[in-house]
Short mmCIF file of N, CA and C in Angstrom, two decimals:
data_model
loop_
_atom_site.label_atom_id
_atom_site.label_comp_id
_atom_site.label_asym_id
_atom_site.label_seq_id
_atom_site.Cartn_x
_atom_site.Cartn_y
_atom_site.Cartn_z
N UNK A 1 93.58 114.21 82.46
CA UNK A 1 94.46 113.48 83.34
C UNK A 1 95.86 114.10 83.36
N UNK A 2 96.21 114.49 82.21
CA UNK A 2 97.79 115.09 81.88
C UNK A 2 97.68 116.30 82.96
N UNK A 3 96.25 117.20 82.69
CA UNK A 3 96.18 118.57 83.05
C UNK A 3 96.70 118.07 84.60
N UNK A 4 95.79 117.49 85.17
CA UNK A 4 95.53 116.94 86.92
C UNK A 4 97.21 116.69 87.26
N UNK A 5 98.12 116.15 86.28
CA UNK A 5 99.40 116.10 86.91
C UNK A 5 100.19 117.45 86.86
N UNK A 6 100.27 117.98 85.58
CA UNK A 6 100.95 118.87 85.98
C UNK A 6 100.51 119.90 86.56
N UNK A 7 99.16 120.20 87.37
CA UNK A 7 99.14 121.36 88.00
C UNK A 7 99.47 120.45 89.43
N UNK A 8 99.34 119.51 89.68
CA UNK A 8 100.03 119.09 90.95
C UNK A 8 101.32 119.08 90.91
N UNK A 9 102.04 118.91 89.76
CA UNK A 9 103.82 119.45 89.69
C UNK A 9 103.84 120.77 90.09
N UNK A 10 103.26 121.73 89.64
CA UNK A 10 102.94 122.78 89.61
C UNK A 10 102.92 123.48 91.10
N UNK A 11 102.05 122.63 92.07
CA UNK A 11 101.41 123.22 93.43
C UNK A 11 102.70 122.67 94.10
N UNK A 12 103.63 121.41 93.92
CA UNK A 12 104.49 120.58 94.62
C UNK A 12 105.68 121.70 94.60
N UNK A 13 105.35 122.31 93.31
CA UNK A 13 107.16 122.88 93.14
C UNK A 13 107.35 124.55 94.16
N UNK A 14 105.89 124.54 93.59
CA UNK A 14 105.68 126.01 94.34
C UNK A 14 106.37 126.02 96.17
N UNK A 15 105.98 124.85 96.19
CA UNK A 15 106.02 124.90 97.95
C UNK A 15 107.29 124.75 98.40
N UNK A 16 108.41 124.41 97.11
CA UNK A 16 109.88 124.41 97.95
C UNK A 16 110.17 125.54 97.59
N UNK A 17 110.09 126.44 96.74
CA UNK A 17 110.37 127.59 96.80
C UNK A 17 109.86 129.37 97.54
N UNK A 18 108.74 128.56 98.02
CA UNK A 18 108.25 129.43 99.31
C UNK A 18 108.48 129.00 100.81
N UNK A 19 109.73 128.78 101.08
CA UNK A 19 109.80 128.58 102.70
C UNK A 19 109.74 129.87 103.67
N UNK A 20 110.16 130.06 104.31
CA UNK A 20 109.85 130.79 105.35
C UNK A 20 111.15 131.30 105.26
N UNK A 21 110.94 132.81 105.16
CA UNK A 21 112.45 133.42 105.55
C UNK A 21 112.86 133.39 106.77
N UNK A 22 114.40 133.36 106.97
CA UNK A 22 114.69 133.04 108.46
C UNK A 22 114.50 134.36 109.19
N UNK A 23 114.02 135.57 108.70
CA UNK A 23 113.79 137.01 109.67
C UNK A 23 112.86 137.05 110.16
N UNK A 24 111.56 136.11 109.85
CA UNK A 24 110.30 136.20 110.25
C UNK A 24 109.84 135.37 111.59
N UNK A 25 111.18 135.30 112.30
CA UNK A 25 111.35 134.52 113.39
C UNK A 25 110.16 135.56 114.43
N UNK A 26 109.18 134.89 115.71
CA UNK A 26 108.67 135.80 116.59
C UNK A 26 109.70 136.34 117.34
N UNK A 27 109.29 137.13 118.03
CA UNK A 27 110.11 137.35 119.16
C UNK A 27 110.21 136.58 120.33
N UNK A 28 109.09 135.48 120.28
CA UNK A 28 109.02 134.38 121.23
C UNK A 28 110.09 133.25 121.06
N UNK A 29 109.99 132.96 119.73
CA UNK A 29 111.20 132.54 119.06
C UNK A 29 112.64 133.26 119.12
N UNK A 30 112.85 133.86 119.24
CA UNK A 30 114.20 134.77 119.36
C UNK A 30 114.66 134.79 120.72
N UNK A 31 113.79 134.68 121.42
CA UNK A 31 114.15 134.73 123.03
C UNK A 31 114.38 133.06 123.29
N UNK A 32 113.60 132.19 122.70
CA UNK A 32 113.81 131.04 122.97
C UNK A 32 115.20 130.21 122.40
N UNK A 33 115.31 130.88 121.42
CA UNK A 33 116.79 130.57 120.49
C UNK A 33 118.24 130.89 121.59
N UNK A 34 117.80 132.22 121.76
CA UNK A 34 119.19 132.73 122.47
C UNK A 34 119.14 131.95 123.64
N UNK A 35 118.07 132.02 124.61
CA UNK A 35 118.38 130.74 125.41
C UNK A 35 118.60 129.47 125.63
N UNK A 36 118.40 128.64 124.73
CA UNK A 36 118.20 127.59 124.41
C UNK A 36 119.77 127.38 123.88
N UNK A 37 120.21 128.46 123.04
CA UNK A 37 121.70 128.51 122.72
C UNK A 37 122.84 129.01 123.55
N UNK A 38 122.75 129.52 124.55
CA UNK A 38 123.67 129.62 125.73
C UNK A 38 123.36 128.76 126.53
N UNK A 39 122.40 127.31 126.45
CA UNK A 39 122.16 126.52 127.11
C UNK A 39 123.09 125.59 126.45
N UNK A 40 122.44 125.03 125.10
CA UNK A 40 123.14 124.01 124.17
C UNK A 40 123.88 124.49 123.63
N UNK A 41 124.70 125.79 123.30
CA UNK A 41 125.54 125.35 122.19
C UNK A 41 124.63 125.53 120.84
N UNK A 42 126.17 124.86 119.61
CA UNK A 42 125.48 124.75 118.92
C UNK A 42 124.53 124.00 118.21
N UNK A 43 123.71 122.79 119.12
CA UNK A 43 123.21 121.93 119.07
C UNK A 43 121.53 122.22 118.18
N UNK A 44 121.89 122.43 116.35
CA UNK A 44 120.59 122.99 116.20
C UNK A 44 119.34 122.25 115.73
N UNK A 45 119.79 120.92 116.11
CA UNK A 45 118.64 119.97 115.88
C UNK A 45 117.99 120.14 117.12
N UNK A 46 118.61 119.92 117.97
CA UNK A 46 117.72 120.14 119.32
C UNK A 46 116.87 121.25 120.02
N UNK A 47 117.45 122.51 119.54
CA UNK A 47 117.17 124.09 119.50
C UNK A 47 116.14 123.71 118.63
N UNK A 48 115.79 123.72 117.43
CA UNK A 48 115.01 122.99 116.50
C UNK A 48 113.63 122.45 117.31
N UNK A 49 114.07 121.20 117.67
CA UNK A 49 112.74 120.42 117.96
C UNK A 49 111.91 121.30 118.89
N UNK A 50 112.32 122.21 120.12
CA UNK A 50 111.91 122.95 120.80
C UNK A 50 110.74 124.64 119.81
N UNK A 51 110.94 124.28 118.48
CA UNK A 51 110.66 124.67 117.55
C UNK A 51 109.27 124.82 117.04
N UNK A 52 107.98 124.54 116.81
CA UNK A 52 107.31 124.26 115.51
C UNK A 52 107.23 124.62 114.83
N UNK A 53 107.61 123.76 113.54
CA UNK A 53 107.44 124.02 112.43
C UNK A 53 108.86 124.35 112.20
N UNK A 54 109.58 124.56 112.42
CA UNK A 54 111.28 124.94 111.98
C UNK A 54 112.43 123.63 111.85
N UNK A 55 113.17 123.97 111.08
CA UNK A 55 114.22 123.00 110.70
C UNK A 55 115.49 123.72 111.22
N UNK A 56 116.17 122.62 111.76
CA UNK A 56 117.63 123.06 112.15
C UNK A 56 118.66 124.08 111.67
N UNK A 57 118.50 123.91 110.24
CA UNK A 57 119.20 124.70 108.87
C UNK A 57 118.47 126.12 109.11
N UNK A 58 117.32 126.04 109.42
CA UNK A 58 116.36 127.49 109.57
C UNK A 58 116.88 128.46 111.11
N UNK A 59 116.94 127.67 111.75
CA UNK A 59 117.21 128.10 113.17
C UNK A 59 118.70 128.35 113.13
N UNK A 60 120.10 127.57 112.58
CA UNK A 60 121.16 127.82 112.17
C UNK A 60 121.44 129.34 111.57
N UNK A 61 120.90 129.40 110.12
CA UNK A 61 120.97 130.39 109.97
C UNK A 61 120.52 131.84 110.50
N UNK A 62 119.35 131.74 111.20
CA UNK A 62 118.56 132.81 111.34
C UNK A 62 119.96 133.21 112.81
N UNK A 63 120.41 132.44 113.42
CA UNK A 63 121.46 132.94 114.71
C UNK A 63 122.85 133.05 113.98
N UNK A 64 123.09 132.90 112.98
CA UNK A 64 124.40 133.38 111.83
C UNK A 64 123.98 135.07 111.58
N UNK A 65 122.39 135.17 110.70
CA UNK A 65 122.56 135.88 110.18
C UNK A 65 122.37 137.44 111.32
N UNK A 66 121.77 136.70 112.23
CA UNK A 66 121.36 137.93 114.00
C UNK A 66 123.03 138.12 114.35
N UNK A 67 124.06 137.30 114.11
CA UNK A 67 125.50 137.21 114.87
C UNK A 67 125.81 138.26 114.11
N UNK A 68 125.90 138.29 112.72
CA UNK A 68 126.71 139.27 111.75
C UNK A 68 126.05 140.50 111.98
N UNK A 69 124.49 140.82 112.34
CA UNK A 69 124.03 142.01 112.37
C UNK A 69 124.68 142.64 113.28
N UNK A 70 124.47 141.49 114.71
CA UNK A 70 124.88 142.48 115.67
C UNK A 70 126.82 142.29 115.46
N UNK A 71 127.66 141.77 114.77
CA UNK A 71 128.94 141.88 115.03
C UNK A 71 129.17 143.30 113.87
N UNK A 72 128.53 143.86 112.53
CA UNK A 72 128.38 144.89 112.00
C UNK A 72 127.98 146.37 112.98
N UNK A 73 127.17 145.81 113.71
CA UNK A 73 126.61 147.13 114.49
C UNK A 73 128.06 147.75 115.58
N UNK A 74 128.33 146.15 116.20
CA UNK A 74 129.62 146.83 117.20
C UNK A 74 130.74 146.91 116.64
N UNK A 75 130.78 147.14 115.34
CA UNK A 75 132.34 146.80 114.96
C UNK A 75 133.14 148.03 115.42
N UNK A 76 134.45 148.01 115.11
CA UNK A 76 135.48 149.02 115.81
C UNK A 76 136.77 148.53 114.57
N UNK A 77 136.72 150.12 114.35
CA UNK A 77 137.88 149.96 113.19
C UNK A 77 139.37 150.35 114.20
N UNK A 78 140.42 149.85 113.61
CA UNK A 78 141.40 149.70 114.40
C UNK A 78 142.06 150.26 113.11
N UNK A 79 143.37 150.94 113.20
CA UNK A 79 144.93 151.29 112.16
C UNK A 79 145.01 149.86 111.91
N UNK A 80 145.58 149.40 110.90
CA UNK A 80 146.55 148.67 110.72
C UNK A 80 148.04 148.93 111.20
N UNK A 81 148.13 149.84 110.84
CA UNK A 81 149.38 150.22 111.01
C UNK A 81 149.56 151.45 112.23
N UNK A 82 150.46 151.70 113.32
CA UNK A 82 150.78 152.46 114.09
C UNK A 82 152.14 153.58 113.85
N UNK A 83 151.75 155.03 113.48
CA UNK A 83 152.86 155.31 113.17
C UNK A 83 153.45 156.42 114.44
N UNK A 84 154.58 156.05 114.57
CA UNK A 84 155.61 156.22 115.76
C UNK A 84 156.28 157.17 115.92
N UNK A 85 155.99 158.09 117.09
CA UNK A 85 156.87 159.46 116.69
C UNK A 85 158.65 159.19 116.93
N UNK A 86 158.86 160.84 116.42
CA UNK A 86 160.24 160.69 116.41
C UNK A 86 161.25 160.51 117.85
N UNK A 87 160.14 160.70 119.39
CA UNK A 87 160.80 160.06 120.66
C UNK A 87 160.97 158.69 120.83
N UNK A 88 160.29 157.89 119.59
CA UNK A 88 160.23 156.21 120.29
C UNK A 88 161.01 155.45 119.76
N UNK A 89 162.07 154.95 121.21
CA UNK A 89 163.53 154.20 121.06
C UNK A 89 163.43 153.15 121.25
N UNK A 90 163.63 152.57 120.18
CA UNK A 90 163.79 150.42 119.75
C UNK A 90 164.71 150.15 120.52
N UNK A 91 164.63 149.12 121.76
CA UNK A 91 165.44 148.60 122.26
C UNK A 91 165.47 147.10 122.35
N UNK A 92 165.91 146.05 122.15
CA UNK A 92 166.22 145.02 122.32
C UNK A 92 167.05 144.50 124.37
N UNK A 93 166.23 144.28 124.50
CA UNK A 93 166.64 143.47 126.07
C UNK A 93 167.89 142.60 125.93
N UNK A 94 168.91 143.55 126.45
CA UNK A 94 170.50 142.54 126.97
C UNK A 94 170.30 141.33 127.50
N UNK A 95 170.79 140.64 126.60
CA UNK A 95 171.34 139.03 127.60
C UNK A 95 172.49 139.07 128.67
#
């Protein structure tokens, strides 16, 4: 009887620690996200229900972690700082 519980602790625990990674989205899913999200916003319960089998938190992240890929891919490094040759005259506009 002891055994019978803890391998059902056992099978219970297993299953929160195997969810579904959010990359393993289809591509049916991915097309439905992005539309569904230039429709709603960030409305991801509702994006969600349009879903099976997915949770809001799942669908949240998986369009966080697609935002950063693609904001890494286009990035554009800029100077901080601009340095100014010796023709360029600071002027302040007369009152």
């Amino acid at each position: 009887m002891e055994e019978a519980k803890s391998s059902m602790n056992m099978i219970q625990g297993s299953g929160e620690n195997c969810r579904k990674d959010e990359s393993d989205m289809s591509p049916e899913e991915e097309d439905l996200i992005r539309r569904l999200h230039r429709l709603l916003g960030d409305r991801w319960g509702l994006i969600a229900g349009r879903l099976p089998n997915r949770k809001a938190e799942e669908v949240e992240n998986y369009w966080k972690m697609k935002q950063m890929e693609s904001f890494e891919e286009h990035k554009i490094y800029k100077p901080i700082c601009i340095r100014l040759g010796p023709s360029f005259k600071f002027s302040m506009p007369s009152q």
